[in-house]
mmCIF file of C-alpha atoms in Angstrom:
data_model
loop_
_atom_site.group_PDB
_atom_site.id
_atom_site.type_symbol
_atom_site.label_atom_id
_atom_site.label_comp_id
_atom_site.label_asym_id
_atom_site.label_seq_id
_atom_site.Cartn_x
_atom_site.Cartn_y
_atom_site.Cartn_z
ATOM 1 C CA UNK J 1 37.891 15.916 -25.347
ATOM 2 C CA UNK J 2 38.046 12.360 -24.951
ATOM 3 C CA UNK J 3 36.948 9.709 -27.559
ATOM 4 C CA UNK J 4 36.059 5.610 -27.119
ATOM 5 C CA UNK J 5 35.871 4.939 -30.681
ATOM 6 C CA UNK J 6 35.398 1.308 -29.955
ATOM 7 C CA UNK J 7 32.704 1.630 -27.060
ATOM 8 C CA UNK J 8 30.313 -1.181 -26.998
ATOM 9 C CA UNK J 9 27.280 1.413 -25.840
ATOM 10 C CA UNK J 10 26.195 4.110 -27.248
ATOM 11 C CA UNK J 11 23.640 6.698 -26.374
ATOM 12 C CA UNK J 12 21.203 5.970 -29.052
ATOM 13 C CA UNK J 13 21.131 2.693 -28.163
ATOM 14 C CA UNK J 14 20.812 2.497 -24.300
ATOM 15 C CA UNK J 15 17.643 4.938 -25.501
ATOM 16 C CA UNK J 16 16.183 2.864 -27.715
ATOM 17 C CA UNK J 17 16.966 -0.267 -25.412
ATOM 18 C CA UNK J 18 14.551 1.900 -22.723
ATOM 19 C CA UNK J 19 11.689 2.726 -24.698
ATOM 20 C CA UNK J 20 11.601 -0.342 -26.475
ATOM 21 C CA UNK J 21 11.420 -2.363 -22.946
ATOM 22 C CA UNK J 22 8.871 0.554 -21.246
ATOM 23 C CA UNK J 23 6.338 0.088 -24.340
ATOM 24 C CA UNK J 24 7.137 -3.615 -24.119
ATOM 25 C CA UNK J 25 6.270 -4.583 -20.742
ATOM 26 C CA UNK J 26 2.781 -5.129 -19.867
ATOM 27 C CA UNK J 27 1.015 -2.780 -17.275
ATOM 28 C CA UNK J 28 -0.102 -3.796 -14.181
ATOM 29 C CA UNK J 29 -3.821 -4.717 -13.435
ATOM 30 C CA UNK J 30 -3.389 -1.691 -11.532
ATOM 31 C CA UNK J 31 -2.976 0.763 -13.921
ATOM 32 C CA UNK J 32 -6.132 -1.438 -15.637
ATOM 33 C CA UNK J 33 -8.182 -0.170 -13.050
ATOM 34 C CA UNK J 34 -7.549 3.561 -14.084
ATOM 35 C CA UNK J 35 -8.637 5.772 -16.869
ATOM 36 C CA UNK J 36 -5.849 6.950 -18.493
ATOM 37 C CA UNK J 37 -5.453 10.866 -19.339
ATOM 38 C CA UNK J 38 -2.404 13.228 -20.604
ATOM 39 C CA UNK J 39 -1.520 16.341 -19.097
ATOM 40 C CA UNK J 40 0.658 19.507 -20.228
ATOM 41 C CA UNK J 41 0.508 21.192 -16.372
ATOM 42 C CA UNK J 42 1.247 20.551 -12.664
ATOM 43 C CA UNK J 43 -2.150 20.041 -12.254
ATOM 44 C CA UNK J 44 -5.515 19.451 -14.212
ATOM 45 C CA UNK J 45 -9.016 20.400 -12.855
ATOM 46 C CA UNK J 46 -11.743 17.997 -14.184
ATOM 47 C CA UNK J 47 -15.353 19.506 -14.230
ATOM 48 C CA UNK J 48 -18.968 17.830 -14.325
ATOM 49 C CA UNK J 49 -18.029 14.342 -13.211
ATOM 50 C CA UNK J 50 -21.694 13.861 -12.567
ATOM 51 C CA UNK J 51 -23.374 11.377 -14.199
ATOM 52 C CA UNK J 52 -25.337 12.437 -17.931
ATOM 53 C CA UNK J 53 -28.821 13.284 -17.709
ATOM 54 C CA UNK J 54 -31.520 10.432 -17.981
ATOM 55 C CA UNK J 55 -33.523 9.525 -20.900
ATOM 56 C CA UNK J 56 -37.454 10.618 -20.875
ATOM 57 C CA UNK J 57 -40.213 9.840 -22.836
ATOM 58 C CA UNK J 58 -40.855 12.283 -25.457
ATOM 59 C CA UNK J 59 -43.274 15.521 -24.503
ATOM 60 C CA UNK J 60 -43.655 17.244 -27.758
ATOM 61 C CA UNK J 61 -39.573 19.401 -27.664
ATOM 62 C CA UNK J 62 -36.252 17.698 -27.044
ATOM 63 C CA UNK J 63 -35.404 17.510 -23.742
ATOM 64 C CA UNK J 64 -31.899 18.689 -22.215
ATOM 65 C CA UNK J 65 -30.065 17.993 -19.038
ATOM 66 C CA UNK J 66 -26.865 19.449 -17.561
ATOM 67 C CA UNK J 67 -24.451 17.692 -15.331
ATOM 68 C CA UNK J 68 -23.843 17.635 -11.988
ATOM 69 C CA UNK J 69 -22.003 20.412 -10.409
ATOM 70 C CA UNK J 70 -18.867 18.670 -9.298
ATOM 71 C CA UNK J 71 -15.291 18.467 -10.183
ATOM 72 C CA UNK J 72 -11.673 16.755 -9.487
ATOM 73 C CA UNK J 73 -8.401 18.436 -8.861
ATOM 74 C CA UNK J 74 -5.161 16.175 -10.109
ATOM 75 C CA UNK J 75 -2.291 17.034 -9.495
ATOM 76 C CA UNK J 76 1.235 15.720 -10.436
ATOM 77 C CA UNK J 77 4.554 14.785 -9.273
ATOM 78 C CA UNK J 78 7.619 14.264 -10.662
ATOM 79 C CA UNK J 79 9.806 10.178 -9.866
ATOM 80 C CA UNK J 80 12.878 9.843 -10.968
ATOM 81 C CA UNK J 81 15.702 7.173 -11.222
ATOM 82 C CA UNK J 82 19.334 6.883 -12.798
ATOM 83 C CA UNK J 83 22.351 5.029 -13.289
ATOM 84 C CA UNK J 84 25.981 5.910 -13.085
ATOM 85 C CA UNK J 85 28.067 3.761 -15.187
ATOM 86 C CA UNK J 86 32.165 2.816 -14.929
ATOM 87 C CA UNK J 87 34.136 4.332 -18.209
ATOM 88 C CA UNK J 88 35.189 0.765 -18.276
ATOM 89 C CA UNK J 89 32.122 -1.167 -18.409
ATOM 90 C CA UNK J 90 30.799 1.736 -20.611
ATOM 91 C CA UNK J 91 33.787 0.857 -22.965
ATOM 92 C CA UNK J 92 33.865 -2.633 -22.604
ATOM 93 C CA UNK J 93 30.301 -4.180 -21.900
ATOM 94 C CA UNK J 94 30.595 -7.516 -23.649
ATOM 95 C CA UNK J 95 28.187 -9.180 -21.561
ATOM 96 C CA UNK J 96 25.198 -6.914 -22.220
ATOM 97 C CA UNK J 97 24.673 -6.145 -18.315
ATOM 98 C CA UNK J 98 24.741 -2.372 -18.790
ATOM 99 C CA UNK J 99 21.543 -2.555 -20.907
ATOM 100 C CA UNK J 100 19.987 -5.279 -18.946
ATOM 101 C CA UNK J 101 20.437 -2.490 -16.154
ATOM 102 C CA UNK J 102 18.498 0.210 -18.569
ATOM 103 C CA UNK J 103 15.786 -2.365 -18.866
ATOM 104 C CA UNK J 104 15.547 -2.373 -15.240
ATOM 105 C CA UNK J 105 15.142 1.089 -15.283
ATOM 106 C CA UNK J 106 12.080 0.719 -17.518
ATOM 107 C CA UNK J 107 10.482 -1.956 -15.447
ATOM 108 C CA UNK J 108 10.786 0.715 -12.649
ATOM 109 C CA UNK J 109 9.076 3.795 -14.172
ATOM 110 C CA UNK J 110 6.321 1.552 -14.872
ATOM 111 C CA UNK J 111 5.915 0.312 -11.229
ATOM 112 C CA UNK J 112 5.908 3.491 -10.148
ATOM 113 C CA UNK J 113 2.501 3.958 -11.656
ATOM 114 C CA UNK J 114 0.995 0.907 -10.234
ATOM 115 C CA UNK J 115 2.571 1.977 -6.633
ATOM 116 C CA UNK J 116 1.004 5.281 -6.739
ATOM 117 C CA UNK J 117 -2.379 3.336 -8.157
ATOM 118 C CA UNK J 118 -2.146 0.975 -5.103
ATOM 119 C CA UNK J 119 -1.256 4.484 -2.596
ATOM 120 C CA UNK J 120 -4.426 5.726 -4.087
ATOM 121 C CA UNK J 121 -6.236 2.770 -2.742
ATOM 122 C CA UNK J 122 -4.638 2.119 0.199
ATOM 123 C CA UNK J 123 -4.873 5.060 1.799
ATOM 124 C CA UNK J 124 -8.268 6.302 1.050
ATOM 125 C CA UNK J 125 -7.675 9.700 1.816
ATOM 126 C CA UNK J 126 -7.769 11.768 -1.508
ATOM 127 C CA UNK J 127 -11.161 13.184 -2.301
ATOM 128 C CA UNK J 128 -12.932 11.914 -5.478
ATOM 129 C CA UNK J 129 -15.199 14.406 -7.579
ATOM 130 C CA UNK J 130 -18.287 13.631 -4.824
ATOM 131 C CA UNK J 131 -15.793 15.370 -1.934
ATOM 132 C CA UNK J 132 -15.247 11.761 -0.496
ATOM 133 C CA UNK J 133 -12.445 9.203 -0.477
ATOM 134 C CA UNK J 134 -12.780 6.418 -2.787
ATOM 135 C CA UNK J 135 -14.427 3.655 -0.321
ATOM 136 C CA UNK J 136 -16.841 5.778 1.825
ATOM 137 C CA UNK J 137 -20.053 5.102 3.603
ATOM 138 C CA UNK J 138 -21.221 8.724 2.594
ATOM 139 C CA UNK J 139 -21.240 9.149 -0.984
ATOM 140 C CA UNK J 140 -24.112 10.950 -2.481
ATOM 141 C CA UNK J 141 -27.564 9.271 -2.950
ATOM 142 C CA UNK J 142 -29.744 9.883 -5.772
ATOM 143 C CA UNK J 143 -30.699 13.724 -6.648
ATOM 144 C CA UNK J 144 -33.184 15.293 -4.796
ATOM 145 C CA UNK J 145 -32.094 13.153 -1.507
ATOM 146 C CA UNK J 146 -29.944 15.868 0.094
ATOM 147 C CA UNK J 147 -29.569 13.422 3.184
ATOM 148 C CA UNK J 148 -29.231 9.624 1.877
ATOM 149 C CA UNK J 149 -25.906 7.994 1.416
ATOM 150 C CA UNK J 150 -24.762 4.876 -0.196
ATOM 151 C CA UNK J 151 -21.735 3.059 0.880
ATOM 152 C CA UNK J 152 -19.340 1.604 -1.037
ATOM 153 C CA UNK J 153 -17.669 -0.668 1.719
ATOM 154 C CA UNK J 154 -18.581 -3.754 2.584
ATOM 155 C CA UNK J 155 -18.785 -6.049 6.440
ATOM 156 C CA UNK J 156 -17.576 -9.071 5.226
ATOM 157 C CA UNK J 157 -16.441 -10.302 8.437
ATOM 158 C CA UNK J 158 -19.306 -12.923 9.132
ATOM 159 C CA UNK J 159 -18.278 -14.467 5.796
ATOM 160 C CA UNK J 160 -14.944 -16.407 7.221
ATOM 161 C CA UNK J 161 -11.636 -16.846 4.840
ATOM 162 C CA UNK J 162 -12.299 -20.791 3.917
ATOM 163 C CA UNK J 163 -13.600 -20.923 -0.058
ATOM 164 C CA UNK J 164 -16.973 -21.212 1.171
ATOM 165 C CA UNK J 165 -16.584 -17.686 2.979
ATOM 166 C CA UNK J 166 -14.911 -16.365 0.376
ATOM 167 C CA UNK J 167 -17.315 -17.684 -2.192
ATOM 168 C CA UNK J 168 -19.841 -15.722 0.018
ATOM 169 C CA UNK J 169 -17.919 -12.819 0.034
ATOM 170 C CA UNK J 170 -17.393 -12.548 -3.529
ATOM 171 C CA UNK J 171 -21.142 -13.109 -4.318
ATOM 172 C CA UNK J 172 -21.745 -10.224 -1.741
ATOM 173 C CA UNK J 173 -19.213 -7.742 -3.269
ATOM 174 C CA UNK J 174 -20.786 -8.503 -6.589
ATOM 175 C CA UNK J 175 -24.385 -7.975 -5.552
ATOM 176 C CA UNK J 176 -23.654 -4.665 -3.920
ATOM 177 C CA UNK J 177 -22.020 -2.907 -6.810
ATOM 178 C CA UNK J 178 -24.543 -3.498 -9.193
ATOM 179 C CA UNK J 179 -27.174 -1.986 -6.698
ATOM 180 C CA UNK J 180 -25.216 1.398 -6.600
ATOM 181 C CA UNK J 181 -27.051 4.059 -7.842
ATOM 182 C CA UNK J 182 -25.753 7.238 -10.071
ATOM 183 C CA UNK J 183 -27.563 10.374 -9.321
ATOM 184 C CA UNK J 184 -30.409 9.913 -11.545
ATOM 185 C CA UNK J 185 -31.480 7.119 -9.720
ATOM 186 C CA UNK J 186 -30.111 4.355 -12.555
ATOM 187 C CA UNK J 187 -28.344 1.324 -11.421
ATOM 188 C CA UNK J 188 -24.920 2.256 -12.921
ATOM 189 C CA UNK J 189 -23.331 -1.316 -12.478
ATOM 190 C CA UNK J 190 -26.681 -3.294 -14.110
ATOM 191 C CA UNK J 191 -24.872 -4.582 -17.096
ATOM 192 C CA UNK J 192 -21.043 -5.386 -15.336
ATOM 193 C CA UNK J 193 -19.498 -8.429 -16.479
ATOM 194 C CA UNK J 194 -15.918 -8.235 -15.653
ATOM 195 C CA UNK J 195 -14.772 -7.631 -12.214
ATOM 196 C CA UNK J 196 -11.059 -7.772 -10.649
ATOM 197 C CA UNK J 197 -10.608 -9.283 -6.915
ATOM 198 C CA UNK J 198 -7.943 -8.161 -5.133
ATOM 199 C CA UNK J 199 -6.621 -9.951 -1.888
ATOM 200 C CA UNK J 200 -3.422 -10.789 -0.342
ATOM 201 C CA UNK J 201 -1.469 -13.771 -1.102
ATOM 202 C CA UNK J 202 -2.192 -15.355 2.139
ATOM 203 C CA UNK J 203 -5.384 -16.536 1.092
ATOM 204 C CA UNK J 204 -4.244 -17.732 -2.221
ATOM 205 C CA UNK J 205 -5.989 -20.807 -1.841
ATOM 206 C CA UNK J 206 -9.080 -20.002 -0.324
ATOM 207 C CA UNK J 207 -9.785 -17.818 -3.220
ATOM 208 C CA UNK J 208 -8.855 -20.251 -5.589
ATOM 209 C CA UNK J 209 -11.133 -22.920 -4.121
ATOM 210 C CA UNK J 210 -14.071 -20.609 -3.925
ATOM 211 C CA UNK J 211 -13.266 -19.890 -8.108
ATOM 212 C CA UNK J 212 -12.554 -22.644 -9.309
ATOM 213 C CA UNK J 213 -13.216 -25.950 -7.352
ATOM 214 C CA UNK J 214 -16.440 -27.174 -8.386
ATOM 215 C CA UNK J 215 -17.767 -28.399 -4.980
ATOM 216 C CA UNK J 216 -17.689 -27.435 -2.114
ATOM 217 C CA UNK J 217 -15.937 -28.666 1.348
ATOM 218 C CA UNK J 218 -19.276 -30.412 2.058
ATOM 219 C CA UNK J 219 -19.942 -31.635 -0.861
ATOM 220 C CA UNK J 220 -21.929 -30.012 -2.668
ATOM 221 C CA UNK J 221 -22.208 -27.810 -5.925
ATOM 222 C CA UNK J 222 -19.700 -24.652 -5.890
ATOM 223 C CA UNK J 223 -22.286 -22.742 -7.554
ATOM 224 C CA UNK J 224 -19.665 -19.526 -8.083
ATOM 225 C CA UNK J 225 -17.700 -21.788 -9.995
ATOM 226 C CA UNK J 226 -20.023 -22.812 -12.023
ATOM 227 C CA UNK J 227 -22.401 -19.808 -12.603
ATOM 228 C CA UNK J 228 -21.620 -17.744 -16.246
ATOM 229 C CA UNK J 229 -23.234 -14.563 -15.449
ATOM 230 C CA UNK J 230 -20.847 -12.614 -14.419
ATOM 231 C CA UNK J 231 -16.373 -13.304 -14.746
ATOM 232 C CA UNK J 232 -14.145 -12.565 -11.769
ATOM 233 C CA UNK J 233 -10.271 -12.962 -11.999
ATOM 234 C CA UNK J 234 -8.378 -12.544 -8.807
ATOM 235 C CA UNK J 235 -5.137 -10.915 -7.857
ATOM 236 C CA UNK J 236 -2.992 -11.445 -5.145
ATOM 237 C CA UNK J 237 -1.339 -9.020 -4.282
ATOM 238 C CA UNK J 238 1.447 -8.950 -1.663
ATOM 239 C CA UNK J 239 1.567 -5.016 -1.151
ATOM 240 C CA UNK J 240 -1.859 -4.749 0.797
ATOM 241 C CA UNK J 241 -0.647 -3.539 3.970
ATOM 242 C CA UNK J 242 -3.577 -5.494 5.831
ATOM 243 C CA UNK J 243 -4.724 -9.032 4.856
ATOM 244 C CA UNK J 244 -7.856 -8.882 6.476
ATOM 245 C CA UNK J 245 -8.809 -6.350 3.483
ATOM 246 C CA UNK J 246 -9.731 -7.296 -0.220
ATOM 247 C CA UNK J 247 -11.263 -4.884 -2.935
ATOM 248 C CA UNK J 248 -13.497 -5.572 -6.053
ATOM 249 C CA UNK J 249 -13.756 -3.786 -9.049
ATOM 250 C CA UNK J 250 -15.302 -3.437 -11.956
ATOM 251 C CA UNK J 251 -13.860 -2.963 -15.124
ATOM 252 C CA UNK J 252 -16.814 -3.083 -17.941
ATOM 253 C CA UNK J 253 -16.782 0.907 -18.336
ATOM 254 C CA UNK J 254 -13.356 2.591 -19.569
ATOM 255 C CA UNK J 255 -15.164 5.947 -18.765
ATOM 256 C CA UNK J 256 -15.515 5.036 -15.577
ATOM 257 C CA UNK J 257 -13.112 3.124 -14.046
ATOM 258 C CA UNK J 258 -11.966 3.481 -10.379
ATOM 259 C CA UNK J 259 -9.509 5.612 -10.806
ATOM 260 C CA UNK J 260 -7.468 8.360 -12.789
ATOM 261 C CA UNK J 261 -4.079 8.360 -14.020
ATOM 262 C CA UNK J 262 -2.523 11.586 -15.445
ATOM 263 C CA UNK J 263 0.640 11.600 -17.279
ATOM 264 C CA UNK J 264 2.703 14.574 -18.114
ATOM 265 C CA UNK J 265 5.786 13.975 -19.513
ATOM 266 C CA UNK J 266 8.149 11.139 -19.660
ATOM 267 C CA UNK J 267 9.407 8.632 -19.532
ATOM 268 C CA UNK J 268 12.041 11.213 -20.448
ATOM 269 C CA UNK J 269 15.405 10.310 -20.423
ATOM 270 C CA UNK J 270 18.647 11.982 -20.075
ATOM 271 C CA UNK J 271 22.135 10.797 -20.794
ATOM 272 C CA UNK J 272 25.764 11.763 -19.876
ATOM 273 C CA UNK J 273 27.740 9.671 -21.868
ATOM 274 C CA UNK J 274 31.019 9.982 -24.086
ATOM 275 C CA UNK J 275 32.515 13.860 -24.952
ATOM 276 C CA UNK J 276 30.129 15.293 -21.721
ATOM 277 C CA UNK J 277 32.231 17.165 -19.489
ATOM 278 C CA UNK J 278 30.808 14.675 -16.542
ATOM 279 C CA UNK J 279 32.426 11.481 -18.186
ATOM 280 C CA UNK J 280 35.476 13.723 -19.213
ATOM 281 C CA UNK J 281 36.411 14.701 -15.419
ATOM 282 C CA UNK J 282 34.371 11.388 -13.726
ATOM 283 C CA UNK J 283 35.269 8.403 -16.028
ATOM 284 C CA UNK J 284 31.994 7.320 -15.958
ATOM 285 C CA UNK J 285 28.809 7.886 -17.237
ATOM 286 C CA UNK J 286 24.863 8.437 -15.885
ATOM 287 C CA UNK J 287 21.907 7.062 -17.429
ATOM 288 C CA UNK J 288 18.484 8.724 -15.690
ATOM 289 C CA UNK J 289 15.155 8.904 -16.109
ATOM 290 C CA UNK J 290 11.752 10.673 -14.861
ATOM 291 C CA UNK J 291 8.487 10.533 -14.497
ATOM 292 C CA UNK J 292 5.614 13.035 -14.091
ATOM 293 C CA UNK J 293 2.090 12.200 -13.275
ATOM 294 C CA UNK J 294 -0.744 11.558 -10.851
ATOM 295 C CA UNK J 295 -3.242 9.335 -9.543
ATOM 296 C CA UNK J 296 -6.679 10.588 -8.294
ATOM 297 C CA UNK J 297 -10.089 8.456 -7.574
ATOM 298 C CA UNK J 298 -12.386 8.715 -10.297
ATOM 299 C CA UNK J 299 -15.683 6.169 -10.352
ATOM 300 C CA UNK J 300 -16.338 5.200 -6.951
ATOM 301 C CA UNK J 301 -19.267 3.421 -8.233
ATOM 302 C CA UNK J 302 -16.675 0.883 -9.522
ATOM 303 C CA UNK J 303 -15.009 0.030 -5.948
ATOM 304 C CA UNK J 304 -15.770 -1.893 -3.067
ATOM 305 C CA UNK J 305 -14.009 -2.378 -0.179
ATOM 306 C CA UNK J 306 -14.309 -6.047 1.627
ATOM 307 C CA UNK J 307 -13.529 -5.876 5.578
ATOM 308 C CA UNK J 308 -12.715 -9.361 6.289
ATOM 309 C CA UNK J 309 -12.296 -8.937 10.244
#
């Protein structure tokens, strides 16, 4: 069996180098936007996502509510990455690149969690607790209206992309989620403070204008500049497949954020290194690592979709 007495790397260390740079770097404002859950099976099966019953004056006995009949199915999947390292840089790694390369590695298995967050969004097709996709024009009304709908997406198009559209835009996106209703007919968005805005880069400035400058192109007051109420912090974000489409969120409720990330196992990570029979016969030695998890919709009633055009 072959020995590097004087190897530069060692197992324990290219571990600890992972960890310490996954728990290190910050998540993205992606992963902010999702309730975060562990799981010990492929998938987890969420029941009475309704909304708790409502408060009522008091009749003479306690009064007692159930919740709504609904439920989420989340399932997970398994990512995985890895390294194969020369015997000789393995031996001789003076210049610290080999565990600059595990950092790497890190920074990956965390963006993997925002890029299944931003699938989640994008592609609007996986069915929250309500049996529609997260932005939908057909999510359930208040109980006893079997045939009402609220939507959740919003025309913007009239609006423009200058600041003053988009200061339009995000007074309009702000308005309509705190007029979504639960299914006891409360206003669940009545008290939001904090929301995220989400657009692509190439209206940067626009949205910064409508934020922050504190008049307008005429001349006037910016009054979403100035106003206190209410805090929005934007994020451009490069990976929206269409520019013409923006999302706000808000964030106020950590039980009921927009969506739902589910974590297995991992990071886990797995090493052939010095005395395996792969280094032995290869000269070289692997560094992976996996992932399991998944991303579901969760509070719809904390989304809204912007069409610009």
């Amino acid at each position: 069996m072959a020995k590097y007495p004087f190897a530069t790397l060692t197992e324990k260390g290219l571990n600890g180098t992972f960890l310490l740079a996954y728990t290190q770097q910050q998540p993205s404002f992606l992963t902010a936007l999702a309730r975060e859950v562990q799981s010990n099976q492929r998938k987890e099966r969420y029941a009475g996502l309704g909304t708790q019953p409502k408060a009522e004056r008091w009749a003479g006995e306690q009064h007692y509510g159930t919740m709504a009949e609904t439920e989420l199915e989340v399932v997970n999947h398994k990512w995985s990455d890895g390294l194969i390292i020369p015997g000789d840089e393995w031996r001789d790694d003076k210049t610290g690149l080999q565990a600059q390369r595990v950092r790497d590695l890190a920074s990956e298995m965390r963006d993997v969690q925002s890029q299944i967050a931003l699938d989640c969004i994008l592609d609007n097709t996986i069915l929250g607790y309500d049996g529609q996709p997260l932005f939908s024009a057909s999510h359930r009304a208040v109980a006893g209206d079997e045939t009402g709908t609220q939507t959740n997406i919003y025309d913007a198009s009239s609006n423009g992309v200058t600041s003053a559209g988009f200061s339009t835009t995000v007074y309009g996106a702000v308005q309509r989620l705190m007029l979504l209703k639960d299914d006891r007919d409360r206003y669940m968005n009545r008290n939001a403070r904090s929301f995220v805005f989400v657009v692509h880069p190439n209206h940067t400035a626009a949205v910064q204008g409508a934020l922050g400058d504190q008049l307008v192109a005429a001349g006037g007051t910016n009054t979403l500049a100035r106003q206190q109420q209410f805090n929005v912090v934007p994020y451009f974000e490069p990976m929206l497949t269409d520019a013409n489409d923006c999302y706000m969120f808000t964030i106020d409720r950590p039980s009921a954020l927009p969506l739902i990330l589910q974590s297995k196992r991992g990071p886990v990570q797995h090493i052939l290194g010095p005395g395996s029979e792969w280094m032995d016969e290869h000269d070289s030695a692997k560094f992976g690592t996996n992932w399991e998890g998944g991303v579901a919709p969760w509070a719809w009633s904390s989304a809204l979709k912007c069409d610009l055009t």
